[in-house]
XYZ file of C-alpha atoms in Angstrom:
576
model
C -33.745 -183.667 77.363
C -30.694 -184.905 75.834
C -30.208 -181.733 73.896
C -30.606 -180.206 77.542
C -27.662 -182.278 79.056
C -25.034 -181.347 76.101
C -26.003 -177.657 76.638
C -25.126 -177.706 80.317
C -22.250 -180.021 79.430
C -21.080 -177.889 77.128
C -21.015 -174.413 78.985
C -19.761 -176.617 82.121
C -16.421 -176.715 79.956
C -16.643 -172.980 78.764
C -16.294 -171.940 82.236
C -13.402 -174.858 82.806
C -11.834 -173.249 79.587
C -12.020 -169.503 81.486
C -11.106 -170.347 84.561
C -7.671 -171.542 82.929
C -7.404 -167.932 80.900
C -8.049 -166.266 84.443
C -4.507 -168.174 86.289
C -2.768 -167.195 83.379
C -3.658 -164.049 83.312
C -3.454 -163.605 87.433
C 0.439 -165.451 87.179
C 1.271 -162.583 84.477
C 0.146 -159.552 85.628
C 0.522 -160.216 89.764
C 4.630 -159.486 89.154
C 3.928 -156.169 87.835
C 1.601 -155.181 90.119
C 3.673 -155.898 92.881
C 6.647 -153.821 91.630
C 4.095 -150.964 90.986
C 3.346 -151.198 94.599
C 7.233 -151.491 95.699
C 7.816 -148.622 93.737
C 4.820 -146.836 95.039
C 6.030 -147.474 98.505
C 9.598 -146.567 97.783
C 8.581 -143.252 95.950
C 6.475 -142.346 98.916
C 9.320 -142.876 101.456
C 11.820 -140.743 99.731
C 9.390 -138.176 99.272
C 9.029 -138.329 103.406
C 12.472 -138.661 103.235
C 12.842 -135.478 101.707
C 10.763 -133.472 103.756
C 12.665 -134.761 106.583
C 15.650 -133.522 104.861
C 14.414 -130.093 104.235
C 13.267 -129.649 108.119
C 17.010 -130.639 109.086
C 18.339 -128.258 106.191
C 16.362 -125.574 108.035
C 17.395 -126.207 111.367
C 20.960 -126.327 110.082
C 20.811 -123.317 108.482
C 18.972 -121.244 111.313
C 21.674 -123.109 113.712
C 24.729 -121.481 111.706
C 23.056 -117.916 111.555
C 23.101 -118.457 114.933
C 26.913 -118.987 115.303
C 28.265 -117.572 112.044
C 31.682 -117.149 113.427
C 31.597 -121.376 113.725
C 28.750 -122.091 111.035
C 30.840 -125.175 109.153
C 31.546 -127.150 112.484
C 27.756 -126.696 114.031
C 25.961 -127.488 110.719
C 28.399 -130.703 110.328
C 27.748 -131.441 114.050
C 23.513 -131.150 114.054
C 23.787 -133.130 110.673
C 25.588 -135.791 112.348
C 23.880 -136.018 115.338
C 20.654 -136.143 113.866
C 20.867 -139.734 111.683
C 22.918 -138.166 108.856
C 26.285 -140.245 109.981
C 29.590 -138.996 107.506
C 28.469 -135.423 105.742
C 31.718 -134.024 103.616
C 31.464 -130.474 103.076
C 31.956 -129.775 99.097
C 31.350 -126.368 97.424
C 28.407 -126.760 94.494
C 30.590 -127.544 91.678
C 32.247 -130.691 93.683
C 28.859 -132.787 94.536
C 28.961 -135.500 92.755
C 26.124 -136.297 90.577
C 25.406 -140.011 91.639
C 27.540 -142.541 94.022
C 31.284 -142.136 93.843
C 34.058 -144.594 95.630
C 35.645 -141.443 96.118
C 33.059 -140.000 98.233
C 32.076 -142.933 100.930
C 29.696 -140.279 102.135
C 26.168 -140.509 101.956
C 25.674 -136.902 102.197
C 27.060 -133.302 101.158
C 26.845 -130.310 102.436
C 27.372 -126.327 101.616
C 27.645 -123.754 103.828
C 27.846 -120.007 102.440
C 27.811 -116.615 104.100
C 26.549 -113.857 103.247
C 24.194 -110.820 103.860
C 20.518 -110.627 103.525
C 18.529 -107.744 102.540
C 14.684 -108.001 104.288
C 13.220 -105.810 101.526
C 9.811 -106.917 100.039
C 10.470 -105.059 97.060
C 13.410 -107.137 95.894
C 12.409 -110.635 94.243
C 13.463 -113.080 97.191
C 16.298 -114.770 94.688
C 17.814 -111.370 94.969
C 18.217 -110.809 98.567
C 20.648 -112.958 99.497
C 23.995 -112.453 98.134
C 26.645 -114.870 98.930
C 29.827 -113.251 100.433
C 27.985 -109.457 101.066
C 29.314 -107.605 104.215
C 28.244 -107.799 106.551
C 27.730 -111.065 107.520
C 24.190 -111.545 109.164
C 22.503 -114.631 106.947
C 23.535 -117.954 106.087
C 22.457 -120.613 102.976
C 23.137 -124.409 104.026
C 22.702 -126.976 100.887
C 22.378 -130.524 101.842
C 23.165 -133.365 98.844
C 22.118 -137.235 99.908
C 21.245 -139.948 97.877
C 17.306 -141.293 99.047
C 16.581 -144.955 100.325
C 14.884 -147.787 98.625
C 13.709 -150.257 100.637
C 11.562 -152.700 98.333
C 13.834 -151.363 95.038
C 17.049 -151.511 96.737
C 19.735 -153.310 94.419
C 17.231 -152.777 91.558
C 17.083 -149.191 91.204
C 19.477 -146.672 92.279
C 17.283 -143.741 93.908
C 17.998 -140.083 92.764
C 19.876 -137.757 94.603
C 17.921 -135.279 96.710
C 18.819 -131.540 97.444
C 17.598 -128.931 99.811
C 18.773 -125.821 100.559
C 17.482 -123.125 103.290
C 18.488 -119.080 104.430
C 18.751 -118.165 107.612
C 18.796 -114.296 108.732
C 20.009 -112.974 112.708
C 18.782 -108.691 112.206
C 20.304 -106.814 114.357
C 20.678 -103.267 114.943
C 23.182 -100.813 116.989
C 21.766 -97.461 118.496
C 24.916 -94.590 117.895
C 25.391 -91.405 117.565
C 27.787 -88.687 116.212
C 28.323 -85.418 118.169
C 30.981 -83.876 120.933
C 31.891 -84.152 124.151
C 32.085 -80.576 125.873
C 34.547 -80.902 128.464
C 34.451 -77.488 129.625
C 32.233 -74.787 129.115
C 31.809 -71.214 129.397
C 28.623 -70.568 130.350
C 27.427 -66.817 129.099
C 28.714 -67.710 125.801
C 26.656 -71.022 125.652
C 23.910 -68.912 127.224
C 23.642 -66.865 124.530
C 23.937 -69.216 121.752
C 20.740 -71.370 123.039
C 18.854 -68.742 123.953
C 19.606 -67.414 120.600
C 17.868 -70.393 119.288
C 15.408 -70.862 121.508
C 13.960 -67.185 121.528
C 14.177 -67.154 124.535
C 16.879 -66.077 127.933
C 18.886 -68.936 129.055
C 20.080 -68.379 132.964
C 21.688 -71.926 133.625
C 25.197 -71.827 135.625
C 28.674 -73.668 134.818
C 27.077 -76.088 137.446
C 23.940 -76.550 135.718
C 25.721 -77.370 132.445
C 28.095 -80.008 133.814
C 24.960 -81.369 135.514
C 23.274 -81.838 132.318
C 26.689 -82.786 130.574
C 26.627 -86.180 132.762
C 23.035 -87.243 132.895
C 21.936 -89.811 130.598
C 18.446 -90.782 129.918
C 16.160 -93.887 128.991
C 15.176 -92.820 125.939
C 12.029 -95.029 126.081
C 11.330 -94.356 129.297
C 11.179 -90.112 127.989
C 9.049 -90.787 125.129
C 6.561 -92.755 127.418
C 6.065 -89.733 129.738
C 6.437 -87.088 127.128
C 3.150 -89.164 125.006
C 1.699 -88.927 128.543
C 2.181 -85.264 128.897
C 0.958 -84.603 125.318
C -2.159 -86.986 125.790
C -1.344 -89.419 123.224
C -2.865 -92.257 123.261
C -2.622 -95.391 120.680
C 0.411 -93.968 119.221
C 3.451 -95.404 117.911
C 6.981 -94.075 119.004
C 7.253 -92.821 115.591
C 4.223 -90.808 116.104
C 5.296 -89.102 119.337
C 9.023 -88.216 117.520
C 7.052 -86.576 115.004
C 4.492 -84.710 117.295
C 6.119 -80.942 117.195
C 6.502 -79.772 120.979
C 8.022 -76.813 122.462
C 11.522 -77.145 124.645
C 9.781 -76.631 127.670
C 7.645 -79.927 126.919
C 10.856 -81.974 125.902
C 12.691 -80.898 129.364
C 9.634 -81.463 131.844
C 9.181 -85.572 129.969
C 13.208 -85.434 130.522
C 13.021 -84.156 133.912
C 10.560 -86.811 134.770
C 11.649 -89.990 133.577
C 14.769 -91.657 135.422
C 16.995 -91.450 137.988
C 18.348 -88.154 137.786
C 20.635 -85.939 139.626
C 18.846 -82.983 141.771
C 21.028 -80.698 140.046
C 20.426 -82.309 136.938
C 16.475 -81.860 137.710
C 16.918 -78.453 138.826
C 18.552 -77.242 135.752
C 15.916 -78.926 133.127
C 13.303 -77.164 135.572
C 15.408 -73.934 134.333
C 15.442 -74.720 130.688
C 11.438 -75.762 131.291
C 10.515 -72.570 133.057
C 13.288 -70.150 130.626
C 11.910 -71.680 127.474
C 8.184 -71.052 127.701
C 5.228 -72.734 125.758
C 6.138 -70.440 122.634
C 9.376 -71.331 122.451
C 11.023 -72.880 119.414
C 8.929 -76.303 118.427
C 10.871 -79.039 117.563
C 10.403 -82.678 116.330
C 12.392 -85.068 117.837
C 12.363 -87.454 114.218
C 13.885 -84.290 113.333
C 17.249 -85.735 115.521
C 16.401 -89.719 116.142
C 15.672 -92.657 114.022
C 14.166 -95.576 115.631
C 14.093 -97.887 112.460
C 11.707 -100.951 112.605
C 11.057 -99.971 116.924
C 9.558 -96.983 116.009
C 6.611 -98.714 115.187
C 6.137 -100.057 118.399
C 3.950 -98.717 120.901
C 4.028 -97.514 124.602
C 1.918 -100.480 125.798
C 3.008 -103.027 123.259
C 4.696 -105.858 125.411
C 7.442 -106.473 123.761
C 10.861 -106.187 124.880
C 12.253 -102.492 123.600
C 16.527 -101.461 123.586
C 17.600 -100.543 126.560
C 18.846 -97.097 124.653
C 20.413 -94.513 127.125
C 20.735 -90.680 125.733
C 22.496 -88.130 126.882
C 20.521 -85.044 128.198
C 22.413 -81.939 126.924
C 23.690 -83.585 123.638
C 19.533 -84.599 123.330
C 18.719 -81.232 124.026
C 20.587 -79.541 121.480
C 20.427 -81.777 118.852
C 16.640 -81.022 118.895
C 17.156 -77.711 118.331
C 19.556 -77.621 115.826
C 17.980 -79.885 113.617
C 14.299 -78.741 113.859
C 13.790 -76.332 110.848
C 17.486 -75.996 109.578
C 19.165 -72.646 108.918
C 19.303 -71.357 112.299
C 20.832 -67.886 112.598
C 22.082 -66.712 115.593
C 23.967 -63.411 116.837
C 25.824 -63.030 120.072
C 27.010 -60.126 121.340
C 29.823 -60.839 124.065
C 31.071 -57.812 124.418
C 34.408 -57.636 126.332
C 33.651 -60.731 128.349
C 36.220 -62.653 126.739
C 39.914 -62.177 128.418
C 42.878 -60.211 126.928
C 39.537 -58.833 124.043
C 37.993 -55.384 124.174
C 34.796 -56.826 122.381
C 33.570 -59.537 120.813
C 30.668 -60.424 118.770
C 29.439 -63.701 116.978
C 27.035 -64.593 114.199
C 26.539 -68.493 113.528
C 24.710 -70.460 110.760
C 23.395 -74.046 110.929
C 22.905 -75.491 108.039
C 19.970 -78.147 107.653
C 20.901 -81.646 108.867
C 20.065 -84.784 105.719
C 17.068 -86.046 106.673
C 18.388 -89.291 105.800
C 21.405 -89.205 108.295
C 20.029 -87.821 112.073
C 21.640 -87.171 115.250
C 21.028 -90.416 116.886
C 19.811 -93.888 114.662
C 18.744 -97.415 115.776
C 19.369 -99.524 112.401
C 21.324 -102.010 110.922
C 24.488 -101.827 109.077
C 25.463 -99.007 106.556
C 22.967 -96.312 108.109
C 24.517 -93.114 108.743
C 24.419 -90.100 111.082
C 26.007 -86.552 110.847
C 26.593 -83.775 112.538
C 25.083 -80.185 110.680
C 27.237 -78.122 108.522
C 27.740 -75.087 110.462
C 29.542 -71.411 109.716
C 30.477 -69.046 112.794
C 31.978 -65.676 112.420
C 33.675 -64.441 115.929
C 34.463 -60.745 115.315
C 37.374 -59.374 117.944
C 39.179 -56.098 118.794
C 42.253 -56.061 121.220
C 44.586 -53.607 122.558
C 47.723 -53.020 120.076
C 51.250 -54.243 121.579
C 54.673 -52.752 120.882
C 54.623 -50.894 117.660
C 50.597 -50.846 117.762
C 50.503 -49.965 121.344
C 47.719 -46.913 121.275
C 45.794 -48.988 118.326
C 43.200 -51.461 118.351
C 43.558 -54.269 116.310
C 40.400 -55.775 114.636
C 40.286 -59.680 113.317
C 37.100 -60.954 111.344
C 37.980 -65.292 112.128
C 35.423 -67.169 110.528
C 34.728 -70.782 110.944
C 33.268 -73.186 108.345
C 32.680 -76.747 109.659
C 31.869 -79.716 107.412
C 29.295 -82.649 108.404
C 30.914 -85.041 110.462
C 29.716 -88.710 109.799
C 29.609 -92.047 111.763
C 28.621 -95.040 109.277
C 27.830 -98.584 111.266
C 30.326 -101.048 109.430
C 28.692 -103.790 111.613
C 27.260 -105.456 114.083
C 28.698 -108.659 115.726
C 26.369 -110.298 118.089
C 28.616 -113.301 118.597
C 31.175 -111.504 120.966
C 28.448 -110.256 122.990
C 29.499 -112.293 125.380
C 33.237 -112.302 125.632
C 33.693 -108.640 125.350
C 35.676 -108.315 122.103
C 34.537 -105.705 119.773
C 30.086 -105.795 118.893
C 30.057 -102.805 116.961
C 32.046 -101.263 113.983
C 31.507 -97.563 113.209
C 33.341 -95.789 110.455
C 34.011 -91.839 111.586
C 34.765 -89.460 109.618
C 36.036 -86.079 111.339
C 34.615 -82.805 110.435
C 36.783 -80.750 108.300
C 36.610 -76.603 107.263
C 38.464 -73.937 106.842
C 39.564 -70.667 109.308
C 39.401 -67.454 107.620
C 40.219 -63.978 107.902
C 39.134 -61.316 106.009
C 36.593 -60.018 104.506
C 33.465 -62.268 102.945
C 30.092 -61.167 101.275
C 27.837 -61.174 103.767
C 25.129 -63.549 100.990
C 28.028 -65.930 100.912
C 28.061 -66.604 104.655
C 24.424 -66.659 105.270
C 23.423 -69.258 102.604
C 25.275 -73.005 103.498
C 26.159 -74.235 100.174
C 27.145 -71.461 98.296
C 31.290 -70.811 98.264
C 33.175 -68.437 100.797
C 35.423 -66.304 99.092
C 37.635 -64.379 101.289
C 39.408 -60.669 100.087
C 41.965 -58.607 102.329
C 40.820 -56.905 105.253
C 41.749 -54.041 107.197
C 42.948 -54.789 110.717
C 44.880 -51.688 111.319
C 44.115 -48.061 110.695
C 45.887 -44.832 112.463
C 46.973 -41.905 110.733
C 50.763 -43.433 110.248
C 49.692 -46.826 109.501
C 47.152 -49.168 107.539
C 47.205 -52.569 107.861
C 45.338 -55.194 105.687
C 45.333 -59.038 105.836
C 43.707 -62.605 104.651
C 43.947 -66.441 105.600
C 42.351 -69.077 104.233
C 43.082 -72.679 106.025
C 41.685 -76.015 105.094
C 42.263 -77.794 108.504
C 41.432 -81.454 108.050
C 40.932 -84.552 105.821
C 38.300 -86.645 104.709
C 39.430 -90.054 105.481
C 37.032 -92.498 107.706
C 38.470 -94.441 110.726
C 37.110 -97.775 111.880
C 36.231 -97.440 115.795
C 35.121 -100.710 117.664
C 32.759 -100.800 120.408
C 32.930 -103.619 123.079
C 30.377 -104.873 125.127
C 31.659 -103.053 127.740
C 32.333 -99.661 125.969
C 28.333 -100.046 125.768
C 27.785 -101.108 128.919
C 29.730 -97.735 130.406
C 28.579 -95.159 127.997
C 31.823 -95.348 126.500
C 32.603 -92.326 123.572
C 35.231 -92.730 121.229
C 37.150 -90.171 118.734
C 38.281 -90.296 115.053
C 40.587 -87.542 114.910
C 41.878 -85.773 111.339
C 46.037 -86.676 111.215
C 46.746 -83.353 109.829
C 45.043 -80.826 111.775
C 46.601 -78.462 114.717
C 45.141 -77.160 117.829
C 45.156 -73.314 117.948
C 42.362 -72.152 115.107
C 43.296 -68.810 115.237
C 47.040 -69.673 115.625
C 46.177 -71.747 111.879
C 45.087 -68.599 110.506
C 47.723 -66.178 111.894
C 50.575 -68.670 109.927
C 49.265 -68.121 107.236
C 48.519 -64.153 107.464
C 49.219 -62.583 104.226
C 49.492 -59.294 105.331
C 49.948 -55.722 103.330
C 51.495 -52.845 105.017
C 50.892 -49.326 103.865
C 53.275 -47.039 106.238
C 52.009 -43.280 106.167
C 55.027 -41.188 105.209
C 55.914 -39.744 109.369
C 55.871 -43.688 109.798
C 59.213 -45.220 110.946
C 57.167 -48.714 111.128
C 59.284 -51.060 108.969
C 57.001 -54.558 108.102
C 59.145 -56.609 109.967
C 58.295 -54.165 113.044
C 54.360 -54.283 112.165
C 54.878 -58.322 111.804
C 56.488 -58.875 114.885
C 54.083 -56.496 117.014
C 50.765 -58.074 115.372
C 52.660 -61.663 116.608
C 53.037 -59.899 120.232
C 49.212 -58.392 120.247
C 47.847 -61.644 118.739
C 49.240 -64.553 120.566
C 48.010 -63.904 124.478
C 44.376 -63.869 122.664
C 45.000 -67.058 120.951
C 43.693 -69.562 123.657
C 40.583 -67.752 124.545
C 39.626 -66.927 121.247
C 39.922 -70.958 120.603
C 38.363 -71.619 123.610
C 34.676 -69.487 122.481
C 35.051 -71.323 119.318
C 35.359 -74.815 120.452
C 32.913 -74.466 122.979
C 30.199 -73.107 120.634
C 30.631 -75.562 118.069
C 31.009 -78.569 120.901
C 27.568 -77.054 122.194
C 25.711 -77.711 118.575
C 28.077 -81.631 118.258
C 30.682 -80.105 116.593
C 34.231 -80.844 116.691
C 36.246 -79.383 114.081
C 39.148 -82.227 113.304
C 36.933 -84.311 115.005
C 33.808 -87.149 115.621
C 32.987 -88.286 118.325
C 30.895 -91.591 118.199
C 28.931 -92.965 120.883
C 26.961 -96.695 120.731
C 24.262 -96.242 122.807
C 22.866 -100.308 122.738
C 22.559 -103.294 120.816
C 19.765 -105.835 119.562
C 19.898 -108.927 118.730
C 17.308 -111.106 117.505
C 16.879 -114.751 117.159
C 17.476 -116.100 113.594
C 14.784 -116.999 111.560
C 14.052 -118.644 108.221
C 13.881 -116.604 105.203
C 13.865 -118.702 102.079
């Protein structure tokens, strides 16, 4: 029993013994495992603290892609305004790297412009570029140190850094073609009929009807996949269908408020044209970028693009299958000429560069290389009174080209310039003489011109050549307003060096070879002077058949004209 008692007694005192150990241990380790939990707690904060920081980095940087003409002052101002009190704007390679007297900030911030490229195929570190024109993205960097709350005055926290891009797309609808001020209608007749296969009837009237109709382009394509039962299609599908002329003027006839003598006339072209008629693609002429892949019933919002009819009309022809070839035969039509006959080539348009495009900056449209050949005979004058005079002029035009510089959707509002187009005016050459006949027909190959004979009697033989480069190749920056938009406004880049008479060009520059028959008194200062006084009444019609065919395809030689036909733009959004 006794031996019982100093058993208990002693593991009594054991436990005494422990129960010391435990305190000590407890009083040792409890300080360390409350600064594990302080730190715990402060780590987790600063890690919600950064998140926080990144959502207002966003929002900054969607805020200034919003406004990039004021992108500095708004991202300072939502910084401020949302807790961040003083921010300094530094560039990168001023932050400092922990808490500096000289910097009573708390936080630093970076605001670069630049452009961003929405291409999947590029890595995403290689879309932005800082500084790229134009300007449509924006990367805000925000520098603060985090908060302790347990730690503070024990531990300084590490600085944290977030950075977000913003990107505002947005596109311009232009085109590059002509304005025909006047026409003459059997020669413009002739030339679309030409190309159509078919007989073209349409008056003066008719034409100057469809000269000032414009069209909703959206509101054509939804009637014409109508028409052509199409049904689930994109807009990109229905530009690609191939139709026949007829097809394209009844869906233009149909949609919009048109004139009745603009209806009547497409009812012309509708009826003239026939089912067989030339087929056509319309993605042959327009470029609807990213809307293209829209559809007729998809709800969203779509450009409010107007078009206008005739320049529509014929830029569908001319650029559906390339290498049109057509021959008119005026006859004597033309005043002061006994006859006159034309042959025209139109070379293929780049398939990368149509007639009208709805895209961002740097996309391009041209007008189609073309060669004309207007063959003439006139009455002599003076010394050649009795003779006929014959003059081979031929034409070769150059693409002209409209580039979009930019697109500005901050002044939308005020009116200053949206839009920046860079023209570039068609250039050629004026001939006369004689050319191998290969060399005209193929676009691409070289024109190489040789003396020509423009006189022949029994007394006298006269042979001649020009060859004029009319032009130059420099661009000009046009700017579109708001309300050049609005009003359907065209504008003109015009060549600096480049005169208004083509055949008056040529005639300058006439080298001409004499060969008097021996009863000749003709001296060539006589033969000069009468080609001058058979030449020059002739020189403002022959301009005027020349102009007006190449205005009817959207040429100008010396010239593009550029039209902006809308403007989207769409709300920023994040991007990296």
């Amino acid at each position: 029993m006794a031996a019982l008692r100093a058993l208990l007694a002693a593991r009594l005192q054991q436990a005494r013994d422990e129960t010391g150990n435990v305190a000590i241990m407890s009083a040792l380790i409890s300080p360390v495992a409350i600064l594990m939990m302080a730190m715990a707690v402060d780590l987790g904060s600063v890690s919600l603290q950064r998140r926080e920081l990144q959502s207002l980095t966003d929002l900054a940087a969607i805020t200034a892609a919003a406004n990039l003409n004021s992108a500095e002052s708004h991202v300072l101002t939502l910084l401020t305004e949302n807790g961040m009190g003083d921010v300094q704007l530094l560039k990168k390679e001023e932050w400092p790297t922990r808490r500096d007297p000289r910097f009573p900030s708390r936080a630093w911030a970076e605001v670069v412009k630049g452009h961003y490229i929405a291409d999947a195929k590029l890595p995403p570190a290689m879309r932005f570029k800082a500084g790229g024109e134009p300007l449509n993205a924006v990367q805000v960097t925000v520098v603060r140190s985090g908060e302790f709350f347990i730690l503070a005055g024990i531990k300084e926290p590490a600085m944290m850094t977030t950075s977000g891009v913003a990107y505002a797309s947005s596109e311009a609808a232009f085109s590059v073609g002509s304005r025909l001020a006047r026409v003459e209608g059997g020669a413009i007749n002739a030339l679309l009929g030409s190309l159509l296969g078919s007989e073209l009837n349409l008056t003066v009237m008719d034409y100057n009807a469809l000269l000032g109709a414009d069209i909703s382009l959206f509101e054509m394509l939804d009637v014409l996949a109508t028409d052509l039962s199409l049904s689930g299609v994109s807009y990109d599908d229905i530009l690609g269908t191939r139709i026949s002329v007829a097809q394209l003027a009844a869906a233009i006839r149909q949609a919009g408020s048109l004139t009745v003598q603009t209806r009547a006339a497409l009812g012309k072209i509708e009826q003239n044209a026939g089912a067989q008629s030339t087929r056509i693609r319309l993605a042959d002429a327009i470029d609807l970028g990213g809307t293209g892949k829209l559809k007729p019933d998809d709800p969203r919002a779509k450009p409010a693009l107007q078009a206008p009819v005739m320049e529509l009309v014929t830029a569908a022809i001319t650029a559906s299958n390339g290498a049109h070839q057509a021959t008119l035969d005026l006859g004597a039509t033309v005043p002061g000429l006994l006859k006159t006959s034309v042959e025209l080539v139109i070379g293929e348009r780049p398939k990368s560069s149509p007639w009208l495009r709805l895209s961002g900056p740097n996309a391009v449209v041209t007008t189609a290389q073309t060669r004309l050949k207007v063959e003439f005979e006139l009455p002599g004058a003076a010394l050649l009174a009795g003779a006929k005079v014959r003059i081979p002029l031929y034409v070769e035009v150059a693409s002209a080209e409209a580039q979009l510089r930019a697109v500005s959707c901050q002044s939308s509002r005020s009116g200053a310039p949206v839009v920046t187009i860079a023209a570039r005016p068609a250039v050629g050459r004026v001939m006369i003489g004689d050319i191998k006949r290969s060399e005209f027909a193929q676009i691409g190959r070289t024109i190489n011109v040789s003396l020509t004979k423009i006189v022949d009697t029994l007394l006298l033989d006269v042979r001649a050549k020009a060859d004029v480069r009319i032009g130059n190749e420099r661009s000009t920056d046009l700017s579109f307003s708001r309300a050049d938009i609005d009003a359907n406004r065209s504008q003109t880049a015009t060549t600096r060096d480049f005169t208004s008479s083509l055949l008056g060009s040529a005639l300058r520059e006439l080298d001409v070879r004499i060969d008097a028959g021996p009863l000749s008194l003709a001296t060539p200062s006589l033969v000069q002077a009468a080609l001058a006084a058979t030449l020059t009444p002739v020189l403002e019609p022959v301009d005027s058949v020349v102009f007006n065919l190449l205005a009817t395809l959207g040429v100008h030689l010396g010239e593009a004209d550029v039209r902006v036909h809308g403007v989207t733009c769409q709300a920023p959004v994040l991007v990296q």
